[in-house]
Amino acid sequence: ARSRYSSSDFDRMRRQQEVISAIKSKALNLGVLANPVKIFNILDIVEKNISTDMEISDIKELISIAKEAKIQDIKREVLDSSEEGLLIEDRVNGMYVLLPKSGEYREIQALFKSIVEQ
């Protein structure tokens, strides 16, 4: 998922989402979220392999939310600079930046609103 050599950062983001989605599907199919022992085993693995500033209480809250979520309704998006994307690549003061194609943030705001108001 992390390969940068054959494609762009945006493609890498899409692949990362696919990996996370596959892990989610497998966990749900195996009944992991209903088994506290499996959850703590996963948390142990995550702790050893992922760095975050989230507290364990935040992670527990996310697990609780995930249990109640309608997984089939989860929508994922990647903002990118492809032809159909909402962004353009540019340089500002010599720094690489992504800006809204339209020059305004309305389309991006509408996209996020459509995601959270499902």
Coordinates of N, CA, C and O in Angstrom, one line a residue:
A1 N 0.8 -1.2 0.0 CA 0.0 0.0 0.0 C 0.9 1.3 0.0 O 0.4 2.3 -0.5
R2 N 2.1 1.2 0.5 CA 2.9 2.4 0.7 C 3.8 2.7 -0.5 O 4.4 3.7 -0.5
S3 N 3.8 1.8 -1.5 CA 4.7 2.0 -2.6 C 4.5 3.4 -3.3 O 3.3 3.7 -3.6
R4 N 5.5 4.1 -3.5 CA 5.4 5.4 -4.2 C 6.1 5.4 -5.5 O 6.0 6.3 -6.3
Y5 N 6.7 4.3 -5.8 CA 7.6 4.3 -7.1 C 6.7 4.1 -8.3 O 7.1 4.6 -9.4
S6 N 5.6 3.5 -8.3 CA 4.9 3.2 -9.5 C 3.7 4.1 -9.7 O 2.9 4.0 -10.6
S7 N 3.4 5.0 -8.7 CA 2.2 5.9 -8.8 C 2.4 7.1 -7.9 O 3.4 7.3 -7.3
S8 N 1.3 7.8 -7.7 CA 1.3 9.0 -7.0 C 0.9 8.8 -5.5 O 0.5 7.7 -5.1
D9 N 1.1 9.9 -4.7 CA 0.6 9.8 -3.3 C -0.9 9.6 -3.2 O -1.3 8.9 -2.3
F10 N -1.6 10.1 -4.2 CA -3.1 9.9 -4.2 C -3.4 8.4 -4.4 O -4.3 7.9 -3.8
D11 N -2.7 7.8 -5.3 CA -2.9 6.3 -5.5 C -2.6 5.6 -4.3 O -3.2 4.6 -3.9
R12 N -1.5 6.0 -3.6 CA -1.1 5.3 -2.4 C -2.2 5.5 -1.3 O -2.5 4.5 -0.6
M13 N -2.8 6.6 -1.2 CA -3.9 6.8 -0.3 C -5.1 5.9 -0.6 O -5.7 5.3 0.3
R14 N -5.4 5.7 -1.9 CA -6.5 4.8 -2.2 C -6.1 3.4 -1.8 O -7.0 2.7 -1.3
R15 N -4.9 3.0 -2.1 CA -4.5 1.6 -1.7 C -4.5 1.4 -0.2 O -4.9 0.4 0.3
Q16 N -4.1 2.5 0.6 CA -4.2 2.4 2.0 C -5.6 2.2 2.5 O -5.9 1.4 3.4
Q17 N -6.5 2.9 1.9 CA -8.0 2.8 2.2 C -8.4 1.4 1.9 O -9.2 0.8 2.7
E18 N -8.0 0.8 0.8 CA -8.4 -0.5 0.4 C -7.9 -1.6 1.5 O -8.6 -2.5 1.8
V19 N -6.6 -1.4 1.9 CA -6.1 -2.3 3.0 C -6.9 -2.2 4.2 O -7.3 -3.2 4.9
I20 N -7.2 -0.9 4.7 CA -8.0 -0.7 5.9 C -9.4 -1.3 5.7 O -9.9 -2.0 6.6
S21 N -10.0 -1.1 4.6 CA -11.3 -1.7 4.3 C -11.3 -3.2 4.4 O -12.2 -3.9 4.9
A22 N -10.2 -3.8 3.8 CA -10.1 -5.3 3.8 C -9.9 -5.8 5.3 O -10.5 -6.8 5.7
I23 N -9.1 -5.1 6.1 CA -8.9 -5.5 7.5 C -10.3 -5.4 8.2 O -10.6 -6.3 9.0
K24 N -11.0 -4.3 8.0 CA -12.3 -4.1 8.6 C -13.2 -5.2 8.2 O -13.9 -5.8 9.1
S25 N -13.3 -5.6 7.0 CA -14.2 -6.6 6.5 C -13.8 -8.0 7.2 O -14.7 -8.7 7.6
K26 N -12.6 -8.3 7.2 CA -12.1 -9.5 7.8 C -12.5 -9.5 9.3 O -13.0 -10.5 9.8
A27 N -12.2 -8.4 10.0 CA -12.5 -8.4 11.4 C -14.0 -8.5 11.7 O -14.4 -9.2 12.6
L28 N -14.8 -7.9 10.8 CA -16.3 -8.1 11.0 C -16.8 -9.5 10.7 O -17.6 -10.0 11.4
N29 N -16.2 -10.1 9.7 CA -16.6 -11.5 9.3 C -16.2 -12.5 10.4 O -16.8 -13.5 10.6
L30 N -15.1 -12.2 11.1 CA -14.6 -13.1 12.1 C -15.2 -12.8 13.5 O -14.9 -13.5 14.5
G31 N -16.1 -11.8 13.6 CA -16.7 -11.5 14.9 C -15.7 -10.9 15.9 O -15.9 -11.0 17.1
V32 N -14.7 -10.2 15.4 CA -13.6 -9.7 16.3 C -14.2 -8.7 17.2 O -13.9 -8.7 18.4
L33 N -15.0 -7.8 16.8 CA -15.5 -6.7 17.6 C -16.4 -7.2 18.8 O -16.6 -6.5 19.8
A34 N -16.9 -8.4 18.7 CA -17.7 -9.0 19.7 C -16.9 -9.8 20.7 O -17.4 -10.2 21.7
N35 N -15.6 -9.9 20.5 CA -14.7 -10.7 21.4 C -13.7 -9.8 22.0 O -12.7 -9.4 21.3
P36 N -13.8 -9.5 23.3 CA -12.9 -8.6 24.0 C -11.4 -9.1 23.9 O -10.5 -8.3 23.8
V37 N -11.2 -10.4 24.0 CA -9.8 -10.9 23.9 C -9.2 -10.6 22.6 O -8.1 -10.1 22.5
K38 N -10.0 -10.8 21.5 CA -9.5 -10.5 20.2 C -9.2 -9.0 20.0 O -8.2 -8.6 19.4
I39 N -10.1 -8.2 20.6 CA -9.9 -6.7 20.5 C -8.6 -6.3 21.2 O -7.8 -5.5 20.6
F40 N -8.4 -6.8 22.4 CA -7.1 -6.5 23.1 C -5.9 -7.0 22.4 O -4.8 -6.4 22.4
N41 N -6.0 -8.2 21.8 CA -4.9 -8.7 21.0 C -4.6 -7.7 19.8 O -3.4 -7.5 19.5
I42 N -5.6 -7.3 19.2 CA -5.4 -6.3 18.0 C -4.8 -5.0 18.5 O -3.9 -4.5 17.9
L43 N -5.3 -4.5 19.7 CA -4.8 -3.3 20.2 C -3.3 -3.5 20.6 O -2.5 -2.5 20.4
D44 N -2.9 -4.6 21.1 CA -1.5 -4.9 21.4 C -0.7 -4.8 20.1 O 0.4 -4.2 20.1
I45 N -1.2 -5.4 19.0 CA -0.4 -5.4 17.7 C -0.4 -4.0 17.2 O 0.7 -3.5 16.8
V46 N -1.5 -3.3 17.3 CA -1.5 -1.9 16.8 C -0.5 -1.0 17.6 O 0.2 -0.2 17.0
E47 N -0.5 -1.2 18.9 CA 0.4 -0.4 19.8 C 1.8 -0.6 19.4 O 2.6 0.3 19.4
K48 N 2.2 -1.8 19.0 CA 3.6 -2.1 18.6 C 3.9 -1.6 17.2 O 5.1 -1.5 16.9
N49 N 2.9 -1.3 16.4 CA 3.2 -1.0 15.0 C 2.7 0.3 14.5 O 3.0 0.7 13.3
I50 N 1.9 1.0 15.3 CA 1.4 2.3 14.8 C 1.6 3.3 15.9 O 1.4 3.1 17.1
S51 N 2.1 4.5 15.5 CA 2.4 5.6 16.4 C 1.2 6.6 16.3 O 0.8 7.0 15.2
T52 N 0.7 7.0 17.4 CA -0.4 7.9 17.4 C -0.4 8.7 18.7 O 0.2 8.3 19.7
D53 N -1.0 9.9 18.7 CA -1.1 10.6 20.0 C -2.5 10.4 20.6 O -2.9 11.1 21.6
M54 N -3.3 9.5 20.1 CA -4.6 9.1 20.7 C -4.4 8.4 22.0 O -3.5 7.6 22.1
E55 N -5.3 8.7 22.9 CA -5.3 8.0 24.2 C -6.0 6.7 24.0 O -6.9 6.5 23.1
I56 N -5.7 5.7 24.9 CA -6.4 4.4 24.8 C -7.9 4.6 25.0 O -8.7 3.9 24.3
S57 N -8.4 5.6 25.8 CA -9.8 5.9 25.9 C -10.4 6.3 24.6 O -11.6 6.0 24.3
D58 N -9.6 7.1 23.8 CA -10.1 7.5 22.5 C -10.3 6.3 21.6 O -11.3 6.2 20.8
I59 N -9.3 5.4 21.6 CA -9.4 4.2 20.8 C -10.6 3.3 21.2 O -11.3 2.8 20.3
K60 N -10.8 3.2 22.5 CA -12.0 2.4 22.9 C -13.3 3.0 22.5 O -14.2 2.4 22.1
E61 N -13.3 4.4 22.5 CA -14.5 5.1 22.0 C -14.7 4.8 20.5 O -15.8 4.6 20.1
L62 N -13.6 4.8 19.7 CA -13.7 4.6 18.3 C -14.3 3.1 18.1 O -15.1 2.9 17.2
I63 N -13.8 2.2 18.9 CA -14.3 0.8 18.7 C -15.8 0.8 19.0 O -16.5 0.1 18.3
S64 N -16.2 1.5 20.1 CA -17.6 1.5 20.4 C -18.4 2.1 19.3 O -19.5 1.6 18.9
I65 N -17.9 3.2 18.7 CA -18.6 3.8 17.6 C -18.7 2.8 16.4 O -19.7 2.7 15.7
A66 N -17.6 2.1 16.1 CA -17.5 1.2 15.0 C -18.5 0.0 15.2 O -19.1 -0.4 14.2
K67 N -18.7 -0.4 16.4 CA -19.7 -1.5 16.7 C -21.1 -1.0 16.3 O -21.9 -1.8 15.8
E68 N -21.4 0.2 16.5 CA -22.8 0.7 16.2 C -22.9 1.2 14.8 O -24.0 1.4 14.3
A69 N -21.8 1.4 14.1 CA -21.8 2.0 12.7 C -22.4 1.0 11.8 O -22.3 -0.2 11.9
K70 N -23.1 1.6 10.8 CA -23.6 0.8 9.7 C -22.4 0.7 8.7 O -22.3 1.6 7.8
I71 N -21.6 -0.3 8.8 CA -20.4 -0.4 8.0 C -20.7 -0.3 6.5 O -19.9 0.3 5.8
Q72 N -21.8 -0.9 6.0 CA -22.0 -0.8 4.6 C -22.3 0.6 4.1 O -22.2 0.9 2.9
D73 N -22.6 1.5 5.1 CA -22.8 2.9 4.7 C -21.6 3.8 4.7 O -21.7 5.0 4.4
I74 N -20.5 3.3 5.2 CA -19.3 4.1 5.3 C -18.8 4.5 3.9 O -18.7 3.7 3.0
K75 N -18.6 5.8 3.7 CA -18.2 6.3 2.4 C -16.7 6.8 2.6 O -16.3 7.3 3.6
R76 N -15.9 6.5 1.5 CA -14.6 7.0 1.6 C -14.3 7.8 0.3 O -14.8 7.5 -0.8
E77 N -13.5 8.8 0.5 CA -13.1 9.7 -0.6 C -11.6 10.0 -0.5 O -11.1 10.1 0.6
V78 N -11.0 10.3 -1.6 CA -9.7 10.8 -1.7 C -9.7 12.1 -2.5 O -10.2 12.1 -3.7
L79 N -9.3 13.2 -1.9 CA -9.2 14.4 -2.7 C -7.9 14.4 -3.5 O -6.9 14.1 -2.9
D80 N -8.0 14.6 -4.8 CA -6.8 14.5 -5.6 C -6.8 15.5 -6.7 O -7.8 16.3 -6.9
S81 N -5.7 15.5 -7.5 CA -5.6 16.4 -8.6 C -5.8 15.7 -10.0 O -5.3 16.2 -11.0
S82 N -6.5 14.6 -10.0 CA -6.8 14.0 -11.3 C -7.8 14.8 -12.1 O -8.3 15.8 -11.6
E83 N -8.0 14.4 -13.3 CA -8.9 15.2 -14.1 C -10.3 15.4 -13.5 O -10.9 16.5 -13.6
E84 N -10.8 14.4 -12.8 CA -12.1 14.5 -12.2 C -12.0 14.9 -10.7 O -13.0 15.1 -10.0
G85 N -10.8 15.1 -10.2 CA -10.6 15.5 -8.8 C -10.9 17.0 -8.6 O -11.2 17.8 -9.5
L86 N -10.9 17.4 -7.3 CA -11.3 18.7 -6.9 C -10.1 19.6 -6.7 O -10.3 20.8 -6.4
L87 N -8.9 19.1 -6.8 CA -7.7 19.9 -6.5 C -6.8 20.1 -7.7 O -6.9 19.3 -8.7
I88 N -6.0 21.1 -7.6 CA -4.9 21.3 -8.5 C -3.6 21.4 -7.8 O -3.6 21.8 -6.6
E89 N -2.5 21.0 -8.4 CA -1.2 21.1 -7.8 C -0.6 22.5 -8.2 O -0.7 22.9 -9.3
D90 N 0.1 23.1 -7.2 CA 0.6 24.4 -7.5 C 1.8 24.7 -6.6 O 2.1 23.8 -5.7
R91 N 2.5 25.8 -6.7 CA 3.6 26.2 -5.8 C 3.2 27.6 -5.3 O 2.9 28.5 -6.0
V92 N 3.4 27.7 -4.0 CA 3.2 29.0 -3.3 C 4.5 29.3 -2.5 O 4.8 28.4 -1.6
N93 N 5.1 30.4 -2.8 CA 6.4 30.7 -2.1 C 7.4 29.5 -2.2 O 8.1 29.2 -1.2
G94 N 7.4 28.8 -3.3 CA 8.3 27.7 -3.6 C 7.9 26.4 -2.9 O 8.6 25.4 -3.0
M95 N 6.8 26.4 -2.3 CA 6.3 25.2 -1.6 C 5.2 24.5 -2.4 O 4.3 25.2 -2.9
Y96 N 5.2 23.2 -2.5 CA 4.2 22.4 -3.2 C 2.9 22.5 -2.4 O 2.9 22.3 -1.2
V97 N 1.8 22.9 -3.0 CA 0.5 22.9 -2.4 C -0.6 22.4 -3.3 O -0.5 22.3 -4.5
L98 N -1.7 22.0 -2.6 CA -2.9 21.6 -3.3 C -4.0 22.6 -3.1 O -4.2 23.0 -1.9
L99 N -4.6 23.1 -4.1 CA -5.6 24.1 -4.0 C -6.9 23.7 -4.7 O -6.9 22.8 -5.6
P100 N -8.0 24.2 -4.3 CA -9.3 23.9 -5.0 C -9.2 24.3 -6.5 O -8.8 25.4 -6.8
K101 N -9.6 23.4 -7.4 CA -9.7 23.7 -8.8 C -10.5 24.9 -9.1 O -10.1 25.8 -9.9
S102 N -11.6 25.1 -8.4 CA -12.5 26.2 -8.7 C -12.0 27.5 -8.1 O -12.6 28.5 -8.4
G103 N -11.0 27.4 -7.3 CA -10.5 28.6 -6.6 C -11.2 28.9 -5.3 O -10.9 29.8 -4.5
E104 N -12.3 28.1 -5.0 CA -13.1 28.2 -3.8 C -13.2 26.9 -3.2 O -13.0 25.8 -3.8
Y105 N -13.6 26.8 -1.9 CA -13.7 25.6 -1.2 C -15.1 25.0 -1.1 O -15.3 24.0 -0.5
R106 N -16.0 25.6 -1.8 CA -17.4 25.2 -1.8 C -17.6 23.7 -2.2 O -18.4 23.0 -1.5
E107 N -17.0 23.3 -3.3 CA -17.2 21.9 -3.7 C -16.6 20.9 -2.7 O -17.2 19.8 -2.5
I108 N -15.4 21.2 -2.1 CA -14.8 20.4 -1.1 C -15.7 20.3 0.1 O -15.9 19.2 0.7
Q109 N -16.2 21.5 0.5 CA -17.1 21.5 1.7 C -18.4 20.7 1.4 O -18.8 19.9 2.3
A110 N -18.9 20.8 0.2 CA -20.1 20.0 -0.1 C -19.8 18.5 -0.1 O -20.6 17.7 0.4
L111 N -18.6 18.1 -0.6 CA -18.3 16.7 -0.5 C -18.2 16.2 0.9 O -18.8 15.2 1.2
F112 N -17.6 16.9 1.8 CA -17.5 16.5 3.2 C -18.8 16.5 3.8 O -19.2 15.6 4.6
K113 N -19.7 17.5 3.5 CA -21.0 17.5 4.1 C -21.8 16.3 3.6 O -22.5 15.7 4.4
S114 N -21.6 15.9 2.4 CA -22.4 14.7 1.9 C -21.9 13.4 2.6 O -22.7 12.5 2.7
I115 N -20.6 13.4 3.0 CA -20.1 12.3 3.7 C -20.7 12.2 5.1 O -21.1 11.1 5.5
V116 N -20.7 13.3 5.8 CA -21.1 13.2 7.2 C -22.6 13.2 7.4 O -23.1 12.8 8.5
E117 N -23.3 13.6 6.4 CA -24.8 13.7 6.5 C -25.5 12.6 5.8 O -26.7 12.7 5.5
Q118 N -24.9 11.5 5.7 CA -25.5 10.3 5.0 C -26.7 9.9 5.7 O -26.9 9.7 6.8

